[in-house]
XYZ file of C-alpha atoms in Angstrom:
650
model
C 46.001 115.105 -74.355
C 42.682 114.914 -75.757
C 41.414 111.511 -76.781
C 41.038 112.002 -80.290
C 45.302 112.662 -79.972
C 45.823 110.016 -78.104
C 43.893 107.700 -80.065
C 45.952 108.771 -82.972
C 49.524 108.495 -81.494
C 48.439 105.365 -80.463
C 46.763 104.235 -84.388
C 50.614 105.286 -85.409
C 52.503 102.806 -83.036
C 50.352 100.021 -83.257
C 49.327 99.880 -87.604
C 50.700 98.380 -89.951
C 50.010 98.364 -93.853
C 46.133 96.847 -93.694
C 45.126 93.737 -95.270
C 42.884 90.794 -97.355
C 41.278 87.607 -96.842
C 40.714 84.304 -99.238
C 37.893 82.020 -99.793
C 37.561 79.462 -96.464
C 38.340 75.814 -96.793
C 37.866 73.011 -94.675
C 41.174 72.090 -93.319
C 43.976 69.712 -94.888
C 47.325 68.043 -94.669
C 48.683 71.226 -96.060
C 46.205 73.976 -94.882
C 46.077 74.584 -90.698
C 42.821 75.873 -89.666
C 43.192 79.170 -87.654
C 42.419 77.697 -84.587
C 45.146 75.281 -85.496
C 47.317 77.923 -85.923
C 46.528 79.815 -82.763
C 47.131 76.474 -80.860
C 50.656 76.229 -82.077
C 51.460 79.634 -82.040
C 50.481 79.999 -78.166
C 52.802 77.394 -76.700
C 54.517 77.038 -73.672
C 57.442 79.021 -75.156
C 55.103 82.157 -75.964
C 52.396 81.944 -72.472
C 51.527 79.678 -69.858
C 47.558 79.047 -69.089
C 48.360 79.036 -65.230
C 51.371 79.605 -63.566
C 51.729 76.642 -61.237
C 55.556 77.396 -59.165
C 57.934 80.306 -59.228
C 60.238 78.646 -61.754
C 57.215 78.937 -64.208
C 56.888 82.121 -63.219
C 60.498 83.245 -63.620
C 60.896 81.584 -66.962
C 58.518 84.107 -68.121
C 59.408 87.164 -66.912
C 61.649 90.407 -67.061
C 63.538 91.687 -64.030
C 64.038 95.069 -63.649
C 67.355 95.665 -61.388
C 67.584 91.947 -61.057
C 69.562 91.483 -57.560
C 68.799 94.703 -56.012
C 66.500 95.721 -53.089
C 64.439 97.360 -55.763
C 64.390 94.085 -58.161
C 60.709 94.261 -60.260
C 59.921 90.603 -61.697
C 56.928 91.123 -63.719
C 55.052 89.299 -66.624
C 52.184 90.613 -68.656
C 48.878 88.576 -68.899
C 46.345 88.764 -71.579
C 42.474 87.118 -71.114
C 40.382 86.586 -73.976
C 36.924 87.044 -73.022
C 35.671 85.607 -76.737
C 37.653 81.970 -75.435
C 35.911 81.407 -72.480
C 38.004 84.313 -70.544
C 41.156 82.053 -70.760
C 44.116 83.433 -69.673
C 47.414 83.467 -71.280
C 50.772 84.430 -69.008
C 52.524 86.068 -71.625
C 56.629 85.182 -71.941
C 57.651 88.293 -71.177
C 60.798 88.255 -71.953
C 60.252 87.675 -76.153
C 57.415 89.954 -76.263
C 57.742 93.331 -75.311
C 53.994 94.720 -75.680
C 50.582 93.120 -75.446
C 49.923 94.107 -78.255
C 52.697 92.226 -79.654
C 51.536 89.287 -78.203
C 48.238 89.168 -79.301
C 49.054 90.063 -82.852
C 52.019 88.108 -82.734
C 50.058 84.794 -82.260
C 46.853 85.470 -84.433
C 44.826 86.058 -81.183
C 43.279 89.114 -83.156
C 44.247 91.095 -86.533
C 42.803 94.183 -84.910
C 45.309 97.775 -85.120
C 45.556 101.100 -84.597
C 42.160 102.764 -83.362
C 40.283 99.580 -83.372
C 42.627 97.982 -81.418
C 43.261 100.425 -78.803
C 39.466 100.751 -78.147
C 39.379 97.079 -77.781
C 41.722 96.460 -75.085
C 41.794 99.952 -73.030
C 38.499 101.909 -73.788
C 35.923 99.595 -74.841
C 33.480 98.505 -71.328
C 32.328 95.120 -73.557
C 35.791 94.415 -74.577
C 37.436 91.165 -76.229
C 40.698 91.220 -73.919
C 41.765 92.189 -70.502
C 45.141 92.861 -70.565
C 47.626 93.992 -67.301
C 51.162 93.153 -65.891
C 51.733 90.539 -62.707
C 54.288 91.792 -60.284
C 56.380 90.590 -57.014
C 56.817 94.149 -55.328
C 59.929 93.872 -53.729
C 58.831 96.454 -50.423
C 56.001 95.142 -49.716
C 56.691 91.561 -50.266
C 53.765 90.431 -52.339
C 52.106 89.636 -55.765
C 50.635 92.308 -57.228
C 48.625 93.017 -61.014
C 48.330 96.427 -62.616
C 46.643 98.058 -65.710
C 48.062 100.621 -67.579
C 46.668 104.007 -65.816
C 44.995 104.685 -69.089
C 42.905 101.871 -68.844
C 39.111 102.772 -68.566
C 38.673 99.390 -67.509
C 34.838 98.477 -65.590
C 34.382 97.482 -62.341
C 32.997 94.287 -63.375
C 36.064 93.368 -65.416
C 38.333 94.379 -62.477
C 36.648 91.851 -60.555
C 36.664 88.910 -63.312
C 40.918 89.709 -63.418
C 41.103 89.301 -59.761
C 39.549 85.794 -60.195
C 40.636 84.587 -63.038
C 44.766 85.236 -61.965
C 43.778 83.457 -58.589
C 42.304 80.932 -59.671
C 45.111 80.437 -61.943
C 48.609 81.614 -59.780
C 50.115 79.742 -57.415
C 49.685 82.826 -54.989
C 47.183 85.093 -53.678
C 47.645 88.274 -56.150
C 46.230 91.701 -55.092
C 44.947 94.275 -57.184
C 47.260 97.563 -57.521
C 45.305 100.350 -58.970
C 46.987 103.065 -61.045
C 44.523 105.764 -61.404
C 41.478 107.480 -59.558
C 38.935 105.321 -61.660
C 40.660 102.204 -60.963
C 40.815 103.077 -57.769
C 37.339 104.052 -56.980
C 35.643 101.312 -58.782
C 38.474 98.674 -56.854
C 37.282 100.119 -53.412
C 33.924 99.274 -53.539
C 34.385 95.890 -54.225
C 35.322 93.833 -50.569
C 35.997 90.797 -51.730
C 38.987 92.131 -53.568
C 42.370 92.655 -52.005
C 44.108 95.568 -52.674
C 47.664 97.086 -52.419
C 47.747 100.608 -53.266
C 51.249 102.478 -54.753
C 51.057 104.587 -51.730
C 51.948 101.474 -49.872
C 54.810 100.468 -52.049
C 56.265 103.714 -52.225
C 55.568 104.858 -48.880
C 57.725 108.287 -48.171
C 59.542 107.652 -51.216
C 60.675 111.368 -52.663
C 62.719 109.893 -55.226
C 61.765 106.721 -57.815
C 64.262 105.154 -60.552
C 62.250 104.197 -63.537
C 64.826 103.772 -65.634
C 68.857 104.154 -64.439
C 70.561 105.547 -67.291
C 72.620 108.919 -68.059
C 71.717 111.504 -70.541
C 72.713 114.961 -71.649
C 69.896 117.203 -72.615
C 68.053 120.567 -72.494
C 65.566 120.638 -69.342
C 62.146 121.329 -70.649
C 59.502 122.368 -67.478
C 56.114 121.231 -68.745
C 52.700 122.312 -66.703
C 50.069 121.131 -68.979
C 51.375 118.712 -71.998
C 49.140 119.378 -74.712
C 48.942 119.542 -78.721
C 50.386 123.099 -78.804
C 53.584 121.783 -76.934
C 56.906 121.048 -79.260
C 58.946 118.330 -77.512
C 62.330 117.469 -78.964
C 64.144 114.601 -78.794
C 67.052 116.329 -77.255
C 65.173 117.806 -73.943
C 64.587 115.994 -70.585
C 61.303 116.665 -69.431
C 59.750 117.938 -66.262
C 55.872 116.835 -65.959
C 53.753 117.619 -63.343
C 51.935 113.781 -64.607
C 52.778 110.611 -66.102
C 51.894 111.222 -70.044
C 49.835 108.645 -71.849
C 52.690 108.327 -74.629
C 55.314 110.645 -75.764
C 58.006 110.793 -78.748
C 61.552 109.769 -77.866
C 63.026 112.229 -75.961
C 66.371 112.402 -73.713
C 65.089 111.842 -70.311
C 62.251 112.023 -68.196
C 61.652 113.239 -64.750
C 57.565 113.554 -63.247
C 56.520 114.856 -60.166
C 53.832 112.645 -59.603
C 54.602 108.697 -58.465
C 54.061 106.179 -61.284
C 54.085 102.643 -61.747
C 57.962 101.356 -63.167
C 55.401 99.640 -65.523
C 53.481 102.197 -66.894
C 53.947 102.086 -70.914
C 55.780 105.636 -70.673
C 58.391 103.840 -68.592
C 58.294 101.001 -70.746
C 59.026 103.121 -73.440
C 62.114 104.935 -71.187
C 63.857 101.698 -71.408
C 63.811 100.847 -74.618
C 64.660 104.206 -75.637
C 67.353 103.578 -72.669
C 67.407 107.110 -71.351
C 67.247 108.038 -67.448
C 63.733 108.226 -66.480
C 62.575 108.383 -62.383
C 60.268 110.060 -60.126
C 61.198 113.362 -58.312
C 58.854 114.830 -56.078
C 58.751 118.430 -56.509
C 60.984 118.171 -59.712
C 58.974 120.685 -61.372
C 59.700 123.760 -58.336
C 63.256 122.026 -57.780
C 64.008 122.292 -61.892
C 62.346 125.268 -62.662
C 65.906 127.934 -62.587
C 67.169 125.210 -64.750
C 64.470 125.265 -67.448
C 66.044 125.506 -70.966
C 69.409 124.993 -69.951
C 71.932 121.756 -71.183
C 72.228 119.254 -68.037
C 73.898 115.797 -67.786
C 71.052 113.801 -65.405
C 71.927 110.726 -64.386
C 69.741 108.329 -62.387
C 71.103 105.441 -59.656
C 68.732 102.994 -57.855
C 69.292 105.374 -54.804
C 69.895 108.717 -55.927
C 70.390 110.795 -58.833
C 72.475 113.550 -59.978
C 71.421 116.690 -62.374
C 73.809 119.381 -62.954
C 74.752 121.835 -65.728
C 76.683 120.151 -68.596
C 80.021 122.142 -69.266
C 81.420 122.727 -72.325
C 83.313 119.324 -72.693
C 80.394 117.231 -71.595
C 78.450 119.170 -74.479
C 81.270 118.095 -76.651
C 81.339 114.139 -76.119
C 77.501 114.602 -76.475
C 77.588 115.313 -80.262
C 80.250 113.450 -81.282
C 78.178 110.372 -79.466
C 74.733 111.874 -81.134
C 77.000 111.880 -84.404
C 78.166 108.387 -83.950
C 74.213 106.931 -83.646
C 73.356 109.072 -86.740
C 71.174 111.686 -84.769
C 72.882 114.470 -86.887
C 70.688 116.625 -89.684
C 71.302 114.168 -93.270
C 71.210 115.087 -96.677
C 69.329 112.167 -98.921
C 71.428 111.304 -101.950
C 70.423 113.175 -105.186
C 71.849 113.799 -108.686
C 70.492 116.816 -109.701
C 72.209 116.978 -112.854
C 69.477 115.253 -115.123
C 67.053 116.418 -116.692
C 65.710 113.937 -119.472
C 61.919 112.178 -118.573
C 63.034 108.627 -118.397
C 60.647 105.721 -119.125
C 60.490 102.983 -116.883
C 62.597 101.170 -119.581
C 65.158 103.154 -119.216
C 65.642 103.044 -115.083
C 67.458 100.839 -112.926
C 67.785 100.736 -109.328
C 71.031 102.726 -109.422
C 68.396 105.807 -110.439
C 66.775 106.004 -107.297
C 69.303 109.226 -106.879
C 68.089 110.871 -109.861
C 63.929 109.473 -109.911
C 63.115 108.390 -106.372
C 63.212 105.066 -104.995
C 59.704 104.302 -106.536
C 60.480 105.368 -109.997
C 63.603 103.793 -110.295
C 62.750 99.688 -108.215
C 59.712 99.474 -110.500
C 62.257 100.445 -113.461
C 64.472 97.432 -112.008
C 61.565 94.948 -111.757
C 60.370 96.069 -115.480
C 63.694 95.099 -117.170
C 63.622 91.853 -114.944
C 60.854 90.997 -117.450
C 59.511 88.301 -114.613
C 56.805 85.666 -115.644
C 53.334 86.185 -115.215
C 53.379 90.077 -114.118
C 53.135 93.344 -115.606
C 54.673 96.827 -114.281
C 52.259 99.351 -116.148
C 54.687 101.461 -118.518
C 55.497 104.875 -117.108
C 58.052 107.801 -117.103
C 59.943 109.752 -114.210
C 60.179 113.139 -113.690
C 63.979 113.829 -112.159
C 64.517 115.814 -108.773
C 66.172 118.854 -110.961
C 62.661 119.569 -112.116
C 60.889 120.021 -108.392
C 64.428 122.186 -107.977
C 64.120 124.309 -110.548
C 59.966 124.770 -109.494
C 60.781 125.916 -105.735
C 64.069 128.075 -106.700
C 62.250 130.271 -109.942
C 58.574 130.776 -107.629
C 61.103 131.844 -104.463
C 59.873 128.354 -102.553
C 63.435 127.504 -101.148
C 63.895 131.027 -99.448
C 60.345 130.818 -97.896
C 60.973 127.447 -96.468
C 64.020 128.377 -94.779
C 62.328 131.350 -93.202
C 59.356 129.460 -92.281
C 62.278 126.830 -89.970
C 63.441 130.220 -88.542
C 60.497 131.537 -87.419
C 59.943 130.524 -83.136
C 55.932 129.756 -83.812
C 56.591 127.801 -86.276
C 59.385 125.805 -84.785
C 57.874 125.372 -81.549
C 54.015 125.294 -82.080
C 52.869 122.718 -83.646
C 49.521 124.168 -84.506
C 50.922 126.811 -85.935
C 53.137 125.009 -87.652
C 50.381 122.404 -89.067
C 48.876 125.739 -90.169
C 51.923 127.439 -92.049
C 52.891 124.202 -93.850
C 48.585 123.958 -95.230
C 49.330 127.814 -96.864
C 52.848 127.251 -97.960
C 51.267 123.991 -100.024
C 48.729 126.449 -101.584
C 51.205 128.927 -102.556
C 53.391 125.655 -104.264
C 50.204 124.515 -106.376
C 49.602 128.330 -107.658
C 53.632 128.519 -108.802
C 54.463 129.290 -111.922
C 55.106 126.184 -114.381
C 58.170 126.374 -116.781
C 56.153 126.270 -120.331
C 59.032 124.276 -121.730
C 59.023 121.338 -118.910
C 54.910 121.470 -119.378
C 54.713 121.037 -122.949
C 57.961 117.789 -122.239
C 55.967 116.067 -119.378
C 52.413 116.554 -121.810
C 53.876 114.990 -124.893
C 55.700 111.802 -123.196
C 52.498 111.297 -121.927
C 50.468 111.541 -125.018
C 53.176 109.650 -127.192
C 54.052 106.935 -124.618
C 51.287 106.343 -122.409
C 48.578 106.984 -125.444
C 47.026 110.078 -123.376
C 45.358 107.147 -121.015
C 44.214 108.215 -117.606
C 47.462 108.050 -115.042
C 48.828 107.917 -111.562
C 50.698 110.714 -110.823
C 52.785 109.610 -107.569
C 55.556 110.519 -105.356
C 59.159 109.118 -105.766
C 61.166 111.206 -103.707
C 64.863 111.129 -102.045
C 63.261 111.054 -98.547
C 61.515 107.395 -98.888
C 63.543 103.597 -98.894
C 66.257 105.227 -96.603
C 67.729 102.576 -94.019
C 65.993 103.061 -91.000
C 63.411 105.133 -92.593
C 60.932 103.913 -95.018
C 58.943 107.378 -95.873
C 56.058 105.423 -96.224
C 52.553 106.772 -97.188
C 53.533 110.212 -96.385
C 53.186 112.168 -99.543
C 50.411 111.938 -102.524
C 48.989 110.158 -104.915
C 46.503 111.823 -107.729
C 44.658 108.800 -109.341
C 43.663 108.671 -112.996
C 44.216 111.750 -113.793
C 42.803 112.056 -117.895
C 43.268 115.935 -118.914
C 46.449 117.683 -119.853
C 46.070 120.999 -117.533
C 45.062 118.622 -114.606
C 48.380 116.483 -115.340
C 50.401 119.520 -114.490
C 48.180 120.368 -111.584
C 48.849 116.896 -110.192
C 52.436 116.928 -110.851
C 52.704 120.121 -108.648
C 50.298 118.337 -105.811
C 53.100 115.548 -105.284
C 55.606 118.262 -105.242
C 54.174 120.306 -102.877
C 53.528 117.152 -100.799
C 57.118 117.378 -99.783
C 55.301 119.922 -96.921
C 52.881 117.912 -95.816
C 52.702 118.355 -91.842
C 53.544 114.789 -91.203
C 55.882 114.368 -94.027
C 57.974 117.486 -92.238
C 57.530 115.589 -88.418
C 58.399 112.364 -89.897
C 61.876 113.979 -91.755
C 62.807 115.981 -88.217
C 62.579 113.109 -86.438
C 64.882 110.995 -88.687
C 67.061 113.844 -88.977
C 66.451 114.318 -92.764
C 67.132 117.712 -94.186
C 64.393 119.074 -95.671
C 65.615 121.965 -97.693
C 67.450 118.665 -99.320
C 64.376 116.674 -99.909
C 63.151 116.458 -103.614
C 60.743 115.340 -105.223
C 60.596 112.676 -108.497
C 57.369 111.921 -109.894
C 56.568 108.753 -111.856
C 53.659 109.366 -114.269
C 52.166 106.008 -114.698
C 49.608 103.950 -116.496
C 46.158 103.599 -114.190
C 44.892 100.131 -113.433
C 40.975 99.524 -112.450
C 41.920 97.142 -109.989
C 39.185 94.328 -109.349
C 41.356 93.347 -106.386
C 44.735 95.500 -105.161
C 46.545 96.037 -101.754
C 50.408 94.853 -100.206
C 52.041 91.841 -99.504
C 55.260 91.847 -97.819
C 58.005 88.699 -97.862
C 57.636 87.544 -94.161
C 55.316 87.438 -91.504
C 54.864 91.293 -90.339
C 52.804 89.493 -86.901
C 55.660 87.353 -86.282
C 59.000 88.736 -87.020
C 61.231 84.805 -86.480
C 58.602 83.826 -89.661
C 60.900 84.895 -92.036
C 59.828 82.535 -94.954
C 56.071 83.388 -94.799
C 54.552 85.423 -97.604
C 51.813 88.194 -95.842
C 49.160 89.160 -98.166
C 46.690 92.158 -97.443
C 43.650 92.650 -99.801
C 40.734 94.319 -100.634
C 38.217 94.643 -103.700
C 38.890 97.696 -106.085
C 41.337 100.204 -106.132
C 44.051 99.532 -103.019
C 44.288 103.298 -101.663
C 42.162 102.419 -98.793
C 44.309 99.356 -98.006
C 47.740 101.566 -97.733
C 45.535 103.840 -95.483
C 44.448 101.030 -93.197
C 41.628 102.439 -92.102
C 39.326 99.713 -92.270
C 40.300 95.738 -91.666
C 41.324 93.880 -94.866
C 41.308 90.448 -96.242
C 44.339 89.123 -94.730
C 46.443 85.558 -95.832
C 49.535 84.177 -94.834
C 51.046 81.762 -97.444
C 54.140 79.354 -95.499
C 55.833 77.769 -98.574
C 57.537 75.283 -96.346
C 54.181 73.675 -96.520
C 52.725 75.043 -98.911
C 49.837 76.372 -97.146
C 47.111 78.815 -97.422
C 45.920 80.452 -94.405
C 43.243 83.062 -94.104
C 43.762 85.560 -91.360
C 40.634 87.474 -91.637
C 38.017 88.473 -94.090
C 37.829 92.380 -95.299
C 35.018 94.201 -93.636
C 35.668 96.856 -96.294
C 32.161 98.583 -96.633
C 33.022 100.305 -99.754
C 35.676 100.149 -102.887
C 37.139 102.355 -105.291
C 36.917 102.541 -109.139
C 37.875 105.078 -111.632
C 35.454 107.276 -112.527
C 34.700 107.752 -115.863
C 35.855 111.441 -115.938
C 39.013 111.068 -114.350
C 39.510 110.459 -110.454
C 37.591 107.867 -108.609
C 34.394 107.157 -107.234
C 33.305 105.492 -104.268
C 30.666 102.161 -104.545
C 29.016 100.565 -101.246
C 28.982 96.807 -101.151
C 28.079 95.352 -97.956
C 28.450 91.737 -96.359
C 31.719 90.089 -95.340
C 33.969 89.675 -98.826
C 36.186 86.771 -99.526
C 38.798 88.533 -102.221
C 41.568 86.280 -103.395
C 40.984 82.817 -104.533
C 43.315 80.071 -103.284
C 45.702 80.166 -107.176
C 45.665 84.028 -107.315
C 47.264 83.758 -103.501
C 49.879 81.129 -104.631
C 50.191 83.468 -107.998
C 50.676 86.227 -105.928
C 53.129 84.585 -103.547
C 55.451 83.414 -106.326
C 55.687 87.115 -107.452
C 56.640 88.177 -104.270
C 59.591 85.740 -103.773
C 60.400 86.369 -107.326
C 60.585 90.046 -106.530
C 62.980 89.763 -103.776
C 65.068 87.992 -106.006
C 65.681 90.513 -108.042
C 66.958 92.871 -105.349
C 69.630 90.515 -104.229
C 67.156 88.399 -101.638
C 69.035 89.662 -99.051
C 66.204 92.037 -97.543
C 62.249 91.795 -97.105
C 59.626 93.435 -99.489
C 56.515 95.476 -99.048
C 55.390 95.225 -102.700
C 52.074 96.967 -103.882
C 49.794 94.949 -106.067
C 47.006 95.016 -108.166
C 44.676 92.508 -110.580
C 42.128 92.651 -113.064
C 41.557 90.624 -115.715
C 43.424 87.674 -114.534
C 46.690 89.683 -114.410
C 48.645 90.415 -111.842
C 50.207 94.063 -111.699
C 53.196 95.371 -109.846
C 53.093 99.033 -108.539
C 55.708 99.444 -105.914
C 58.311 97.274 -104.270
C 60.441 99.034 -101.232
C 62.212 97.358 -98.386
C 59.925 96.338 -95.852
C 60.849 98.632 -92.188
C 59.472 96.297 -88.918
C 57.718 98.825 -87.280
């Protein structure tokens, strides 16, 4: 994959909803400092700063085939270079990712992109991070990097000493890719063990032992104009950097059983090993319906039969991997204020539409939810069936390019949204939607935003995938945005993100709540726990940044970030924004863009607790019994409620 892909796969696993920082204090009885923090997060229970015996070691780490000839104990290690290059043995058994770990306790607020460069690309990096291995066959300590890792030779070396100056040991170095390789073996002083030792002869490698029924997929080159589906076991000629879920995996080329793709294998717990020669031994059986099973000492691949095919769906059926439907009334057609909504609605407005309707008639203290009206999903119907939309949808999901190209399909969905906003408008609904605007909203400038069936679903949050037009102040340019959301429905990752949560999307539609504009001074998301720490469940997580909060839902740069613990009643600041830039409306309609430069402190210390209050408030009113990513906004010392929607751990 090109890095520009990879970098992007890698944004979407690792970010989260971005976020906001408060004014600094000096610490007190009721206010940690974040060093404090980081010292209590980072005890014994979460990583050890040397490992001293093999009980240490084993009370930190995960055991693959645990009393086996082929058991793999193993622990991950992080070492922050910005500390002094101290070295954390990470309990590997609680966290599953470095990542995880370092976010986890507060070592760094750093995501997606940034993050990734930081710990895997970056030569000056903050963090060194690798996994710490007994290697059964050869009967010695080992430590690894992922065999992405563009790791310097320098920092190879500064590993090598810092985990034996710290294990109770010797450790060698195991490289996992030419680079590593080549920079390891000109460096003496460093012992190595090389996979061609461990796996010496080896023809055949359980990653993962599992059994799984699927359609054999023969890969040469993966690349972006490859479909994979989560039904195929694939044949690669390479271990992958990263790959969707998929039903098994078989590579011709020895890898590491702690490689992140194998990692990944597990969790998804599908049968994943090395074959050598899998892809000329598999190639007669490319495209056909196999059961594959893998064994610590052999595996088994043959054709599935009809009855094997049989217990496969029903079991798909039974985990909900079967094509869905979202609820939807379709049988009203009035413009309802958010007055008039409940949460009930969601099936007739969207989930967006119809929560904010909820937390309007809750009439909470201190908080407004700017007055707005829904359009109903009978309206986007009635637009795609009189313009002929439906019918071209369906044949665009029939034709082979554009089911199994990606490209092409990326390129299909960009015209079919251009056809959508040229559609004819029904004059009556036009001249409806125009008036409720100019009689209940006053004509202001609005948000015209998404509230579809496809979003709040369990398991599936549909979050940030369709649009938003912002202050939108002319009649003709209302309509034009209410056909924008619509045909945001075909957005490219809108469409991946439904097929891989097996939503129907000739069944999708589209609400849209038309809703008064704010000028935010300040806007962004809080959510009612601790996203970083997911046993924090009574923490209140606030992300921030100055203006209008598009960019923070984007997370595309670093917000102000606060965690508020009412337990004792604290305030802690995270990080500061390094926003370069924010957002305000522009005078004739849309927004504008205004530098500011210098780090920003956003939220004082009562518009936190203010903000805090509203957020437990909030979750009270949909039955506390799950978390909250609620969008926010203030000006004027008010505090404004967009959006509230269950919050999905990523």
């Amino acid at each position: 994959m090109k890095m520009k892909n990879i970098l992007l796969l890698l944004t979407l696993i690792c970010s989260l909803a971005s976020a906001f920082a408060q004014p600094g204090r000096k610490p007190s009885p009721t206010r940690a400092s974040r060093a404090d923090l980081r010292q209590k997060s980072t005890t014994a229970a979460n990583a050890l700063p040397q490992i001293k015996t093999q009980a240490e070691f084993d009370k930190l780490a995960r055991v693959y085939h645990q009393g086996t000839p082929y058991s793999l104990p193993h622990l991950m290690f992080v070492i922050d270079r910005k500390d002094k290059n101290k070295i954390y043995y990470v309990n590997s058994k609680k966290y599953r990712f470095h990542k995880d770990f370092i976010n986890g306790n507060y070592l760094s607020l750093k995501r997606g992109e940034e993050f990734f460069k930081d710990i895997y690309v970056n030569d000056n990096r903050r963090f060194v991070v690798g996994t710490l291995a007994w290697q059964t066959p050869v009967k010695a300590w080992t430590f690894e990097y992922w065999e992405g890792d563009l790791i310097p030779a320098d920092l190879i070396k500064l590993t090598y000493d810092r985990i034996n100056k710290t294990f109770f040991q010797p450790v060698a170095f195991k490289p996992n890719s030419i680079r590593q390789d080549e920079f390891s073996a000109k460096q003496t002083e460093i012992k190595r063990i090389l996979p061609a030792d461990i796996n010496k002869n080896q023809e055949y490698i359980a990653m993962n032992t599992a059994r799984g029924v699927g359609r054999i997929h023969v890969i040469d080159k993966l690349d972006d104009s490859v479909e994979i589906g989560y039904n195929e076991i694939l044949v690669l000629k390479e271990v992958p950097i990263s790959l969707p879920p998929v039903a098994g995996i078989i590579v011709s080329q020895s890898s590491t059983p702690l490689s992140h793709i194998n990692l990944l294998a597990r969790g998804w717990g599908v049968p994943n090993a090395y074959i050598k020669n899998a892809d000329d031994l598999f190639k007669d059986l490319n495209g056909f319906w196999v059961e594959f099973e893998t064994k610590l000492d052999r595996y088994t691949i043959k054709r599935a039969d009809k009855k094997t095919l049989d217990e496969w769906q029903k079991a798909e059926e039974a985990r909900g991997k079967i094509t869905k439907a979202p609820p939807a009334n379709l049988n009203v057609t009035k413009l309802a204020l958010l007055a008039e909504q409940r949460r009930k609605d969601s099936i007739i407005y969207g989930a967006k539409s119809a929560n904010l309707g909820e937390i309007f008639n809750a009439k909470l203290p201190n908080i407004v939810v700017p007055q707005g009206f829904g359009i109903p999903f009978i309206a986007y119907k009635n637009f795609m069936e009189s313009n002929g939309f439906f019918d071209k949808a369906v044949e665009l999901m029939d034709d082979n390019d554009f089911v199994h190209n990606p490209p092409v399909r990326r390129k299909k969905l960009e015209e079919f949204r251009a056809a959508i906003q040229n559609g004819k408008f029904d004059e009556k609904l036009r001249a409806e939607i125009i008036e409720k605007w100019q009689k209940d909203l006053g004509g202001k400038g609005v948000f015209v935003r998404s509230s579809s069936n496809a979003e709040d679903l369990p398991n599936f949050s549909g979050a940030g995938l369709y649009d938003t037009v912002p202050n939108v102040k002319e009649a003709d340019k209302l309509i034009e945005a209410v056909k924008t959301v619509w045909a945001s429905i075909w957005k490219f990752e809108a469409y991946e993100a439904r097929e891989r949560h097996f939503v129907d999307h000739t069944q999708t539609f589209m609400g849209v709540l038309v809703q008064e504009g704010v000028n935010s001074e300040a806007s962004g998301v809080m959510i009612t726990s601790d996203p970083f720490n997911p046993d924090d469940k009574n923490s209140i997580y606030i992300s921030a940044k100055r203006g209008l909060g598009i960019k923070v839902v984007e997370g595309k740069r670093v917000a102000e970030q606060i965690l508020f613990a009412p337990k004792s009643n604290s305030v802690q600041v995270l990080t500061r924004s390094d926003e370069d830039s924010l957002l305000v409306f522009d005078e004739n309609g849309g927004i504008k863009e205004i530098p500011i430069s210098g780090e920003r402190a956003v939220l004082t210390d009562k518009v936190v607790r203010d903000l805090a209050r509203t957020a437990a408030r909030i979750k009270r009113v949909f039955g506390n019994t799950r978390e909250q990513d609620i969008e926010w906004g203030y000006a004027k010392n008010q505090i404004f409620i967009f959006q509230s929607r269950p919050f999905v751990q990523n």
